[in-house]
Amino acid sequence: MGDNIEATLKELFPEMSIECRQIFGVPNFKVGAENLLEVCEKLHKELGFDYLADITAIDWNDRIEVVYQLTNLPSNCRIALRVDLDRDNPEIDSLCSLWKGADFQEREVFDLMGVVFSGHPDLRRILLPSDWDGHPLRKDYVISD
Amino acid sequence: MSSAIKTDLVEINMGPQHPSTHGVLRLDVTLDGEVVVNCRPDVGYLHRGIEKLAEMRSWVQFIPITDRLDYLASMLGNAAYVGAIEKLGQIDVPERAEYIRIIMMELQRVASHLVFFGTMALDLGATTPFLYAFREREDVLDLFEMVCGARLTYNYFRPGGVSRDLPGGFYKKCKAYIKKQREKLTEYDDLFTNNQIFIARTRDVGIISGEDAVNYSLSGPSLRGSGIAYDVRTADPYSIYDRFDWQVVTSAKGDSLARFQMRVEEIKQSLNIVEQALEGIPEGELKCRTPQRLKLPEGEIYYHIESARGDLGVYIVSDGGDKPYRLKWRAPSFINLGALNSLVKGWKVADVVAILGSIDVVLGEVDR
């Protein structure tokens, strides 16, 4: 399944540009922020990617990249989705409607990296106090003693 | 509840210093009478910002911090982090070191599950099993102390191997421990696992279906207790687990009792693995040579292992330098805790304690 997933995705979404690169045998797909929910819905409901293993984000100074690790448990097939967001206004659709496991993970990315997940049922800080200033995993976050 | 009597919802606070929360976890529980209608976990009391700390330390300097996340299974934290470095840096590990790692990882799983066994019993009001489990765990900690000098935070794994060899006397002591632990497991069953009160408190309590468990991204024994045979050791094999004869245990029940039983069964499987590794361990090098100031090639990796609590993932991004550009710790306890609300809804306050115990969270890892 891992080999033809790229072809399947391109067939399902002919009008989208979906870039793929292999990272240690795991296909990583670059998806546009506006298409994420639609792609995930297909992956979840039709291609059997039932397990959302991880959500994280990386601050590349010029943009913020959110990375989703997905697994198809019955076939042990792993893929990753990557979305580039505007660093000044990072906003993306929440995946809570598809995977309930996204709830805490999206709150964590919101808390530490400042990505806003629209449609999240309860988007609050989770690890830091509610009155905390800033998002520590941003590269320009200033650490004081 | 009858509609004739009007009831008000009551919000109660469990923790953060409640003994049954296993650390500093606060549960904001909304009750209708005795029945839970909502439960919001409030975490972060132990947050140390380790992902940010990682960006300020060299690759090797971060290893001791991995001890302090899931502090009941430090060896497994070491293993996940070092494994990620080795894969990204294409660093080989000598055969002997692989065997030593397997022995350490599986003994650690046993020690961690023993704490689970003892604390879950304690949460449900049984004091003796706690003392029994800690007595046997002491033997495992003695073994770890022989190997690396520490009893809780081991800092034992290194990129390319382990920091020192098994000392003389280790094999004999370890074999004696395996024999003793197997006998004691029978004793635990007689005393506790088959105890009617314990069974009444956990059977059919806090049920989650396999489908829901997957949807909540549960992992580890908490997922396998719902009938999903997902174990990273077989699903995405790493180290040398494929050389040993052992089984992934599952139960279709999905209740607190099943999650408890999974861990007791896993102790038996882990002991089998340790026994085979002790038989098969070759002589040889302990560590491949790595530069004193380790640099990893530019790139990234998502690496994961099966820790005592589930799918432990480490995501590292390297810019070619001597420290991580970004490090993410996918803590199974944190994600498992996300399912707590759905597990406890509709159950009574006292059941919250049993259900929380059955998903076995470690707050050091939840809060990071």
Short mmCIF file of C-alpha atoms in Angstrom, two decimals:
data_model
loop_
_atom_site.label_atom_id
_atom_site.label_comp_id
_atom_site.label_asym_id
_atom_site.label_seq_id
_atom_site.Cartn_x
_atom_site.Cartn_y
_atom_site.Cartn_z
CA MET A 1 0.00 0.00 0.00
CA GLY A 2 2.86 2.37 0.84
CA ASP A 3 4.08 2.46 -2.78
CA ASN A 4 0.84 3.18 -4.51
CA ILE A 5 -0.56 5.63 -1.97
CA GLU A 6 0.97 8.50 -3.92
CA ALA A 7 -0.72 7.37 -7.12
CA THR A 8 -4.02 6.85 -5.30
CA LEU A 9 -3.94 10.33 -3.81
CA LYS A 10 -3.12 11.93 -7.16
CA GLU A 11 -5.96 10.02 -8.75
CA LEU A 12 -8.42 11.10 -6.04
CA PHE A 13 -7.36 14.74 -6.18
CA PRO A 14 -6.29 15.42 -9.76
CA GLU A 15 -6.60 19.18 -9.41
CA MET A 16 -4.42 19.43 -6.29
CA SER A 17 -0.67 19.68 -6.25
CA ILE A 18 0.52 17.00 -3.85
CA GLU A 19 4.27 16.81 -3.54
CA CYS A 20 5.73 13.62 -2.14
CA ARG A 21 9.13 12.89 -0.67
CA GLN A 22 10.34 9.77 1.07
CA ILE A 23 11.82 10.16 4.55
CA PHE A 24 13.29 6.88 5.77
CA GLY A 25 10.74 4.93 3.79
CA VAL A 26 7.74 6.99 4.91
CA PRO A 27 6.03 9.00 2.16
CA ASN A 28 5.61 12.62 3.25
CA PHE A 29 2.95 14.56 1.35
CA LYS A 30 2.92 18.31 1.16
CA VAL A 31 -0.70 19.46 1.18
CA GLY A 32 -2.19 22.94 0.92
CA ALA A 33 -3.79 24.19 4.15
CA GLU A 34 -7.13 24.67 2.41
CA ASN A 35 -7.15 21.02 1.28
CA LEU A 36 -6.09 19.31 4.51
CA LEU A 37 -9.51 18.41 5.86
CA GLU A 38 -10.70 17.07 2.52
CA VAL A 39 -7.58 14.93 2.04
CA CYS A 40 -7.76 13.62 5.60
CA GLU A 41 -11.39 12.69 5.21
CA LYS A 42 -10.53 10.50 2.21
CA LEU A 43 -7.49 9.04 3.97
CA HIS A 44 -9.54 8.23 7.04
CA LYS A 45 -12.78 6.99 5.54
CA GLU A 46 -11.66 5.40 2.27
CA LEU A 47 -7.99 4.55 2.58
CA GLY A 48 -8.14 3.18 6.12
CA PHE A 49 -5.78 5.60 7.86
CA ASP A 50 -7.52 5.11 11.17
CA TYR A 51 -4.70 6.11 13.52
CA LEU A 52 -3.47 9.67 13.97
CA ALA A 53 -0.16 8.95 15.65
CA ASP A 54 1.26 12.43 16.05
CA ILE A 55 0.80 16.11 15.32
CA THR A 56 3.68 18.52 15.61
CA ALA A 57 4.91 21.79 14.15
CA ILE A 58 8.28 23.21 13.17
CA ASP A 59 9.20 26.88 13.06
CA TRP A 60 11.36 27.43 9.93
CA ASN A 61 11.66 31.19 10.61
CA ASP A 62 9.91 32.04 7.33
CA ARG A 63 6.91 29.74 7.83
CA ILE A 64 5.45 27.22 10.25
CA GLU A 65 5.11 23.66 9.08
CA VAL A 66 2.60 21.35 10.73
CA VAL A 67 3.35 17.63 10.39
CA TYR A 68 0.80 14.84 10.87
CA GLN A 69 1.87 11.20 11.23
CA LEU A 70 -0.85 8.81 10.09
CA THR A 71 -0.98 5.03 10.24
CA ASN A 72 -3.21 2.47 8.61
CA LEU A 73 -3.19 0.00 11.49
CA PRO A 74 -4.41 -3.15 9.69
CA SER A 75 -1.67 -2.86 7.05
CA ASN A 76 0.93 -1.03 9.19
CA CYS A 77 1.32 1.53 6.45
CA ARG A 78 2.66 4.90 7.61
CA ILE A 79 2.51 8.27 5.89
CA ALA A 80 2.98 11.88 6.94
CA LEU A 81 1.15 15.01 5.83
CA ARG A 82 2.88 18.38 5.89
CA VAL A 83 1.26 21.78 5.68
CA ASP A 84 3.01 25.13 5.40
CA LEU A 85 1.38 28.01 7.25
CA ASP A 86 1.93 31.73 7.32
CA ARG A 87 4.14 32.42 10.32
CA ASP A 88 2.30 35.62 11.29
CA ASN A 89 -1.13 34.11 11.10
CA PRO A 90 -0.91 30.31 11.28
CA GLU A 91 -4.39 28.88 11.01
CA ILE A 92 -5.56 25.48 9.89
CA ASP A 93 -8.65 23.27 10.10
CA SER A 94 -8.92 21.07 13.17
CA LEU A 95 -9.02 17.31 12.60
CA CYS A 96 -11.04 16.63 15.77
CA SER A 97 -14.10 15.75 13.69
CA LEU A 98 -12.20 12.81 12.15
CA TRP A 99 -9.87 11.68 14.94
CA LYS A 100 -10.78 12.38 18.56
CA GLY A 101 -7.11 11.86 19.40
CA ALA A 102 -6.42 15.20 17.67
CA ASP A 103 -7.97 17.14 20.58
CA PHE A 104 -5.07 17.16 23.06
CA GLN A 105 -2.42 17.15 20.35
CA GLU A 106 -3.81 20.23 18.61
CA ARG A 107 -4.09 22.01 21.94
CA GLU A 108 -0.43 21.28 22.55
CA VAL A 109 0.64 22.67 19.16
CA PHE A 110 -1.55 25.73 19.78
CA ASP A 111 -0.02 26.22 23.22
CA LEU A 112 3.65 25.81 22.34
CA MET A 113 3.76 26.95 18.71
CA GLY A 114 0.75 29.25 18.40
CA VAL A 115 -1.02 27.46 15.55
CA VAL A 116 -4.77 28.12 15.59
CA PHE A 117 -6.91 25.10 14.77
CA SER A 118 -10.24 26.37 13.52
CA GLY A 119 -13.19 24.20 14.43
CA HIS A 120 -11.48 22.75 17.51
CA PRO A 121 -14.14 22.29 20.21
CA ASP A 122 -12.04 23.58 23.11
CA LEU A 123 -8.86 25.31 21.96
CA ARG A 124 -7.10 26.37 25.18
CA ARG A 125 -3.53 26.18 26.41
CA ILE A 126 -2.80 22.75 27.82
CA LEU A 127 0.73 22.59 29.26
CA LEU A 128 1.32 26.24 30.12
CA PRO A 129 -0.80 28.44 32.41
CA SER A 130 -3.68 30.20 30.65
CA ASP A 131 -2.17 33.66 31.18
CA TRP A 132 1.20 32.78 29.64
CA ASP A 133 2.64 35.16 27.04
CA GLY A 134 3.95 33.84 23.75
CA HIS A 135 4.61 30.40 22.34
CA PRO A 136 7.93 28.94 23.58
CA LEU A 137 8.75 26.69 20.65
CA ARG A 138 8.86 29.65 18.26
CA LYS A 139 12.48 30.33 17.32
CA ASP A 140 12.22 34.00 18.28
CA TYR A 141 10.85 33.30 21.75
CA VAL A 142 13.11 35.00 24.27
CA ILE A 143 14.10 32.93 27.27
CA SER A 144 14.73 34.87 30.45
CA ASP A 145 16.23 33.54 33.68
CA MET B 1 -32.58 9.53 37.57
CA SER B 2 -36.22 10.37 38.19
CA SER B 3 -37.38 13.71 36.85
CA ALA B 4 -39.48 14.32 39.96
CA ILE B 5 -36.44 15.40 41.94
CA LYS B 6 -34.51 18.33 40.62
CA THR B 7 -30.77 17.93 40.98
CA ASP B 8 -27.95 20.40 40.47
CA LEU B 9 -24.66 19.50 38.89
CA VAL B 10 -21.70 19.70 41.24
CA GLU B 11 -18.18 20.39 40.13
CA ILE B 12 -15.48 18.71 42.18
CA ASN B 13 -11.76 18.92 42.05
CA MET B 14 -9.55 15.81 42.19
CA GLY B 15 -5.91 16.55 42.65
CA PRO B 16 -3.43 17.93 41.88
CA GLN B 17 -2.11 16.32 45.04
CA HIS B 18 -4.52 13.42 45.27
CA PRO B 19 -2.67 10.11 45.75
CA SER B 20 -4.73 8.33 43.11
CA THR B 21 -3.67 10.79 40.42
CA HIS B 22 -0.15 9.31 40.44
CA GLY B 23 1.66 12.60 40.44
CA VAL B 24 0.37 16.07 39.89
CA LEU B 25 -2.74 15.81 37.79
CA ARG B 26 -5.92 17.75 38.40
CA LEU B 27 -9.26 16.42 37.28
CA ASP B 28 -12.12 18.84 37.03
CA VAL B 29 -15.07 16.47 37.45
CA THR B 30 -18.72 17.47 36.98
CA LEU B 31 -21.15 15.24 38.85
CA ASP B 32 -24.84 14.57 38.76
CA GLY B 33 -25.27 13.03 42.20
CA GLU B 34 -22.55 10.40 42.17
CA VAL B 35 -22.42 10.02 38.41
CA VAL B 36 -19.74 11.68 36.30
CA VAL B 37 -21.13 13.80 33.48
CA ASN B 38 -17.86 15.40 32.45
CA CYS B 39 -14.20 15.15 33.38
CA ARG B 40 -11.58 17.61 32.21
CA PRO B 41 -7.98 16.69 32.93
CA ASP B 42 -5.85 19.74 33.75
CA VAL B 43 -2.19 18.98 33.09
CA GLY B 44 1.08 20.87 32.89
CA TYR B 45 2.05 21.03 36.57
CA LEU B 46 5.35 19.31 35.77
CA HIS B 47 6.02 21.07 32.48
CA ARG B 48 9.74 21.76 32.15
CA GLY B 49 9.84 22.69 28.51
CA ILE B 50 12.09 19.82 27.48
CA GLU B 51 11.49 20.31 23.76
CA LYS B 52 12.90 23.82 24.05
CA LEU B 53 15.71 22.62 26.33
CA ALA B 54 16.70 20.10 23.66
CA GLU B 55 17.36 22.91 21.20
CA MET B 56 19.97 24.30 23.58
CA ARG B 57 21.86 21.08 24.30
CA SER B 58 24.13 18.85 22.25
CA TRP B 59 22.70 15.57 20.97
CA VAL B 60 24.32 13.56 23.77
CA GLN B 61 23.55 16.07 26.53
CA PHE B 62 19.86 15.49 26.03
CA ILE B 63 20.02 11.78 26.99
CA PRO B 64 19.76 12.43 30.78
CA ILE B 65 16.62 14.49 30.18
CA THR B 66 14.96 11.49 28.52
CA ASP B 67 15.32 9.73 31.89
CA ARG B 68 13.11 12.36 33.48
CA LEU B 69 10.07 12.11 31.22
CA ASP B 70 8.60 8.69 31.88
CA TYR B 71 10.61 8.25 35.06
CA LEU B 72 9.21 4.78 35.69
CA ALA B 73 10.69 3.60 32.39
CA SER B 74 13.83 5.67 31.85
CA MET B 75 15.59 2.95 29.86
CA LEU B 76 12.81 3.11 27.28
CA GLY B 77 13.08 6.90 27.07
CA ASN B 78 16.82 6.48 26.44
CA ALA B 79 16.09 3.85 23.80
CA ALA B 80 13.62 5.98 21.85
CA TYR B 81 15.87 9.02 21.71
CA VAL B 82 19.11 7.20 20.97
CA GLY B 83 17.35 5.05 18.37
CA ALA B 84 16.21 8.18 16.53
CA ILE B 85 19.75 9.60 16.53
CA GLU B 86 21.19 6.34 15.24
CA LYS B 87 18.69 6.10 12.41
CA LEU B 88 19.19 9.68 11.28
CA GLY B 89 22.97 9.50 11.69
CA GLN B 90 23.20 5.95 10.28
CA ILE B 91 25.19 4.82 13.30
CA ASP B 92 25.61 1.06 13.74
CA VAL B 93 25.12 -0.73 17.02
CA PRO B 94 27.27 -3.79 17.88
CA GLU B 95 25.51 -7.11 18.44
CA ARG B 96 26.36 -7.32 22.11
CA ALA B 97 25.00 -3.84 22.75
CA GLU B 98 21.75 -4.77 20.97
CA TYR B 99 21.31 -7.73 23.31
CA ILE B 100 22.13 -5.67 26.39
CA ARG B 101 19.59 -3.08 25.25
CA ILE B 102 16.89 -5.71 24.83
CA ILE B 103 17.58 -7.03 28.34
CA MET B 104 17.43 -3.52 29.80
CA MET B 105 14.31 -2.47 27.88
CA GLU B 106 12.34 -5.57 28.83
CA LEU B 107 13.45 -5.54 32.48
CA GLN B 108 12.36 -1.92 32.50
CA ARG B 109 8.96 -2.85 31.12
CA VAL B 110 8.59 -5.42 33.90
CA ALA B 111 9.62 -2.88 36.56
CA SER B 112 7.19 -0.32 35.18
CA HIS B 113 4.30 -2.77 34.99
CA LEU B 114 5.04 -3.84 38.57
CA VAL B 115 4.56 -0.25 39.70
CA PHE B 116 1.32 -0.20 37.74
CA PHE B 117 0.18 -3.42 39.40
CA GLY B 118 0.98 -2.12 42.88
CA THR B 119 -0.47 1.36 42.46
CA MET B 120 -3.66 0.18 40.81
CA ALA B 121 -4.21 -2.19 43.73
CA LEU B 122 -3.49 0.63 46.16
CA ASP B 123 -5.97 2.91 44.39
CA LEU B 124 -8.65 0.29 44.91
CA GLY B 125 -7.86 -0.06 48.58
CA ALA B 126 -5.56 -3.11 48.63
CA THR B 127 -2.28 -2.27 50.36
CA THR B 128 -0.44 -5.60 50.30
CA PRO B 129 -0.05 -6.03 46.50
CA PHE B 130 1.69 -2.66 46.43
CA LEU B 131 4.29 -3.91 48.91
CA TYR B 132 4.72 -7.17 47.01
CA ALA B 133 5.18 -5.45 43.63
CA PHE B 134 7.68 -2.97 45.01
CA ARG B 135 9.59 -5.79 46.70
CA GLU B 136 10.12 -7.52 43.34
CA ARG B 137 10.78 -4.26 41.50
CA GLU B 138 13.61 -3.70 43.96
CA ASP B 139 15.42 -6.69 42.43
CA VAL B 140 15.17 -5.14 38.97
CA LEU B 141 16.48 -1.84 40.30
CA ASP B 142 19.38 -3.74 41.90
CA LEU B 143 20.19 -5.19 38.48
CA PHE B 144 20.09 -1.73 36.91
CA GLU B 145 22.29 -0.40 39.69
CA MET B 146 24.85 -3.14 38.96
CA VAL B 147 24.91 -2.14 35.31
CA CYS B 148 24.95 1.64 35.44
CA GLY B 149 25.07 2.76 39.05
CA ALA B 150 21.66 4.41 39.06
CA ARG B 151 18.32 3.15 40.28
CA LEU B 152 15.90 5.48 38.54
CA THR B 153 17.56 7.79 36.01
CA TYR B 154 19.98 5.55 34.15
CA ASN B 155 21.50 7.62 31.33
CA TYR B 156 22.75 4.27 30.01
CA PHE B 157 22.19 4.28 26.24
CA ARG B 158 24.65 6.03 23.93
CA PRO B 159 24.46 6.67 20.22
CA GLY B 160 26.11 3.51 18.87
CA GLY B 161 25.76 1.33 21.96
CA VAL B 162 25.63 1.46 25.74
CA SER B 163 27.86 3.16 28.29
CA ARG B 164 29.25 0.07 30.02
CA ASP B 165 29.26 -3.69 30.03
CA LEU B 166 27.21 -6.07 32.15
CA PRO B 167 29.24 -6.72 35.30
CA GLY B 168 30.27 -10.19 36.49
CA GLY B 169 27.47 -11.82 38.40
CA PHE B 170 24.77 -10.14 36.33
CA TYR B 171 23.69 -13.28 34.44
CA LYS B 172 23.31 -15.34 37.57
CA LYS B 173 21.41 -12.65 39.42
CA CYS B 174 19.18 -11.88 36.47
CA LYS B 175 18.30 -15.54 35.91
CA ALA B 176 17.51 -15.96 39.60
CA TYR B 177 15.27 -12.92 39.39
CA ILE B 178 13.35 -14.25 36.38
CA LYS B 179 12.70 -17.52 38.19
CA LYS B 180 11.56 -15.72 41.33
CA GLN B 181 9.35 -13.26 39.47
CA ARG B 182 7.54 -16.06 37.67
CA GLU B 183 6.74 -17.74 40.97
CA LYS B 184 5.62 -14.46 42.48
CA LEU B 185 3.25 -13.80 39.58
CA THR B 186 1.29 -16.88 40.57
CA GLU B 187 1.18 -15.52 44.09
CA TYR B 188 -0.09 -12.15 42.83
CA ASP B 189 -2.87 -13.93 40.95
CA ASP B 190 -3.99 -15.80 44.04
CA LEU B 191 -3.83 -12.74 46.21
CA PHE B 192 -5.18 -10.07 43.94
CA THR B 193 -5.94 -10.71 40.29
CA ASN B 194 -8.55 -13.37 41.09
CA ASN B 195 -9.86 -11.45 44.07
CA GLN B 196 -13.64 -11.01 43.88
CA ILE B 197 -13.61 -7.45 45.19
CA PHE B 198 -10.99 -6.38 42.68
CA ILE B 199 -12.87 -8.02 39.83
CA ALA B 200 -16.13 -6.39 40.88
CA ARG B 201 -14.45 -2.98 40.85
CA THR B 202 -12.91 -3.36 37.38
CA ARG B 203 -14.85 -5.82 35.22
CA ASP B 204 -17.03 -4.02 32.64
CA VAL B 205 -15.94 -0.69 34.14
CA GLY B 206 -14.77 2.03 31.74
CA ILE B 207 -15.26 0.11 28.52
CA ILE B 208 -13.84 1.46 25.28
CA SER B 209 -14.34 -0.32 21.95
CA GLY B 210 -11.43 -1.10 19.67
CA GLU B 211 -12.68 1.38 17.10
CA ASP B 212 -12.96 4.20 19.63
CA ALA B 213 -9.59 3.35 21.17
CA VAL B 214 -7.96 3.71 17.74
CA ASN B 215 -9.86 6.93 17.07
CA TYR B 216 -8.56 8.36 20.34
CA SER B 217 -5.00 7.36 19.32
CA LEU B 218 -4.68 5.17 22.40
CA SER B 219 -1.62 2.96 22.43
CA GLY B 220 0.16 0.37 24.50
CA PRO B 221 -1.62 -2.04 26.83
CA SER B 222 -4.59 0.36 26.96
CA LEU B 223 -5.15 -0.14 23.22
CA ARG B 224 -4.41 -3.87 23.23
CA GLY B 225 -6.94 -4.29 26.05
CA SER B 226 -9.55 -3.30 23.45
CA GLY B 227 -8.54 -6.05 21.07
CA ILE B 228 -6.21 -4.13 18.74
CA ALA B 229 -2.93 -6.03 18.32
CA TYR B 230 -0.84 -2.93 17.70
CA ASP B 231 2.60 -3.13 19.26
CA VAL B 232 5.45 -1.11 17.72
CA ARG B 233 7.84 -4.00 18.41
CA THR B 234 6.06 -6.04 15.73
CA ALA B 235 4.23 -3.36 13.70
CA ASP B 236 7.33 -1.32 12.92
CA PRO B 237 10.18 -3.55 14.11
CA TYR B 238 13.29 -1.99 15.63
CA SER B 239 16.34 -3.32 17.46
CA ILE B 240 16.40 -7.14 17.34
CA TYR B 241 12.94 -8.06 18.61
CA ASP B 242 12.36 -10.27 15.56
CA ARG B 243 14.90 -12.77 16.90
CA PHE B 244 12.89 -13.70 19.98
CA ASP B 245 9.90 -15.88 20.51
CA TRP B 246 7.15 -13.88 22.22
CA GLN B 247 3.58 -12.79 21.66
CA VAL B 248 1.57 -9.60 21.52
CA VAL B 249 -1.21 -10.13 24.06
CA THR B 250 -4.67 -8.71 23.45
CA SER B 251 -8.11 -8.91 25.00
CA ALA B 252 -11.36 -8.02 23.29
CA LYS B 253 -13.06 -6.79 26.48
CA GLY B 254 -11.88 -3.19 26.56
CA ASP B 255 -12.65 -2.74 30.28
CA SER B 256 -10.39 -1.75 33.17
CA LEU B 257 -9.85 -5.39 34.08
CA ALA B 258 -8.63 -6.18 30.56
CA ARG B 259 -6.19 -3.28 30.62
CA PHE B 260 -4.91 -4.55 33.96
CA GLN B 261 -4.54 -8.10 32.68
CA MET B 262 -2.63 -6.93 29.58
CA ARG B 263 0.15 -5.60 31.75
CA VAL B 264 0.35 -8.70 33.93
CA GLU B 265 0.59 -10.82 30.76
CA GLU B 266 3.21 -8.50 29.30
CA ILE B 267 5.38 -9.03 32.37
CA LYS B 268 5.42 -12.74 31.47
CA GLN B 269 6.26 -12.03 27.81
CA SER B 270 9.03 -9.62 28.78
CA LEU B 271 10.56 -12.19 31.11
CA ASN B 272 10.58 -14.65 28.19
CA ILE B 273 12.41 -12.15 26.01
CA VAL B 274 15.00 -11.38 28.71
CA GLU B 275 15.61 -15.08 29.23
CA GLN B 276 16.23 -15.67 25.52
CA ALA B 277 18.46 -12.60 25.26
CA LEU B 278 20.57 -13.83 28.19
CA GLU B 279 21.01 -17.16 26.36
CA GLY B 280 21.90 -15.61 23.02
CA ILE B 281 24.10 -12.69 24.01
CA PRO B 282 27.45 -12.75 22.17
CA GLU B 283 30.80 -11.38 23.32
CA GLY B 284 32.04 -8.26 21.58
CA GLU B 285 32.11 -4.50 21.40
CA LEU B 286 29.75 -2.34 23.46
CA LYS B 287 29.74 0.80 21.39
CA CYS B 288 30.66 1.90 17.91
CA ARG B 289 33.09 4.76 17.70
CA THR B 290 31.33 8.10 17.33
CA PRO B 291 32.93 11.54 17.19
CA GLN B 292 33.30 13.28 20.53
CA ARG B 293 31.22 16.14 19.22
CA LEU B 294 28.45 14.32 17.43
CA LYS B 295 26.85 16.05 14.45
CA LEU B 296 23.91 14.62 12.56
CA PRO B 297 23.32 15.16 8.84
CA GLU B 298 20.68 17.68 7.84
CA GLY B 299 17.30 16.00 7.77
CA GLU B 300 14.60 14.67 9.98
CA ILE B 301 13.15 11.48 11.35
CA TYR B 302 10.06 10.27 13.18
CA TYR B 303 11.19 7.24 15.16
CA HIS B 304 9.04 5.30 17.60
CA ILE B 305 9.28 2.40 20.01
CA GLU B 306 6.88 0.50 22.25
CA SER B 307 7.42 1.94 25.71
CA ALA B 308 5.73 0.58 28.82
CA ARG B 309 2.84 3.01 28.20
CA GLY B 310 2.52 2.75 24.44
CA ASP B 311 3.72 4.22 21.21
CA LEU B 312 6.58 6.51 22.23
CA GLY B 313 7.60 8.70 19.31
CA VAL B 314 10.60 10.96 18.91
CA TYR B 315 10.61 13.42 16.06
CA ILE B 316 13.93 15.14 15.45
CA VAL B 317 14.91 17.74 12.92
CA SER B 318 18.61 18.37 12.37
CA ASP B 319 20.11 21.33 10.53
CA GLY B 320 23.44 19.53 10.30
CA GLY B 321 24.67 20.92 13.61
CA ASP B 322 25.58 19.43 16.97
CA LYS B 323 22.17 19.95 18.53
CA PRO B 324 18.55 19.39 17.53
CA TYR B 325 16.85 22.10 15.48
CA ARG B 326 13.54 20.76 16.76
CA LEU B 327 12.64 17.83 18.96
CA LYS B 328 9.16 16.52 19.62
CA TRP B 329 8.34 13.90 22.22
CA ARG B 330 5.19 11.95 21.38
CA ALA B 331 4.31 10.89 24.92
CA PRO B 332 1.84 7.98 25.01
CA SER B 333 0.61 8.95 28.50
CA PHE B 334 -0.39 12.40 27.27
CA ILE B 335 -2.40 11.07 24.37
CA ASN B 336 -3.92 8.22 26.40
CA LEU B 337 -5.10 10.77 28.96
CA GLY B 338 -7.05 12.45 26.15
CA ALA B 339 -9.46 9.51 26.19
CA LEU B 340 -10.13 9.71 29.94
CA ASN B 341 -13.24 11.86 29.65
CA SER B 342 -14.99 9.40 27.37
CA LEU B 343 -13.93 6.49 29.57
CA VAL B 344 -15.28 7.87 32.85
CA LYS B 345 -18.53 9.46 31.62
CA GLY B 346 -21.50 7.75 33.20
CA TRP B 347 -19.43 6.04 35.90
CA LYS B 348 -19.32 6.90 39.59
CA VAL B 349 -16.62 8.97 41.32
CA ALA B 350 -14.99 5.89 42.83
CA ASP B 351 -14.75 4.34 39.35
CA VAL B 352 -12.78 7.34 38.10
CA VAL B 353 -9.94 6.17 40.32
CA ALA B 354 -10.08 2.63 38.91
CA ILE B 355 -10.30 3.81 35.30
CA LEU B 356 -7.52 6.36 35.65
CA GLY B 357 -5.38 3.67 37.27
CA SER B 358 -6.07 1.32 34.38
CA ILE B 359 -4.66 3.65 31.71
CA ASP B 360 -1.44 4.04 33.71
CA VAL B 361 -0.24 7.56 33.03
CA VAL B 362 3.06 9.00 34.22
CA LEU B 363 2.84 12.73 34.68
CA GLY B 364 6.50 13.42 34.00
CA GLU B 365 5.83 12.26 30.48
CA VAL B 366 2.41 13.90 30.15
CA ASP B 367 3.76 17.34 31.07
CA ARG B 368 7.27 17.05 29.63
#
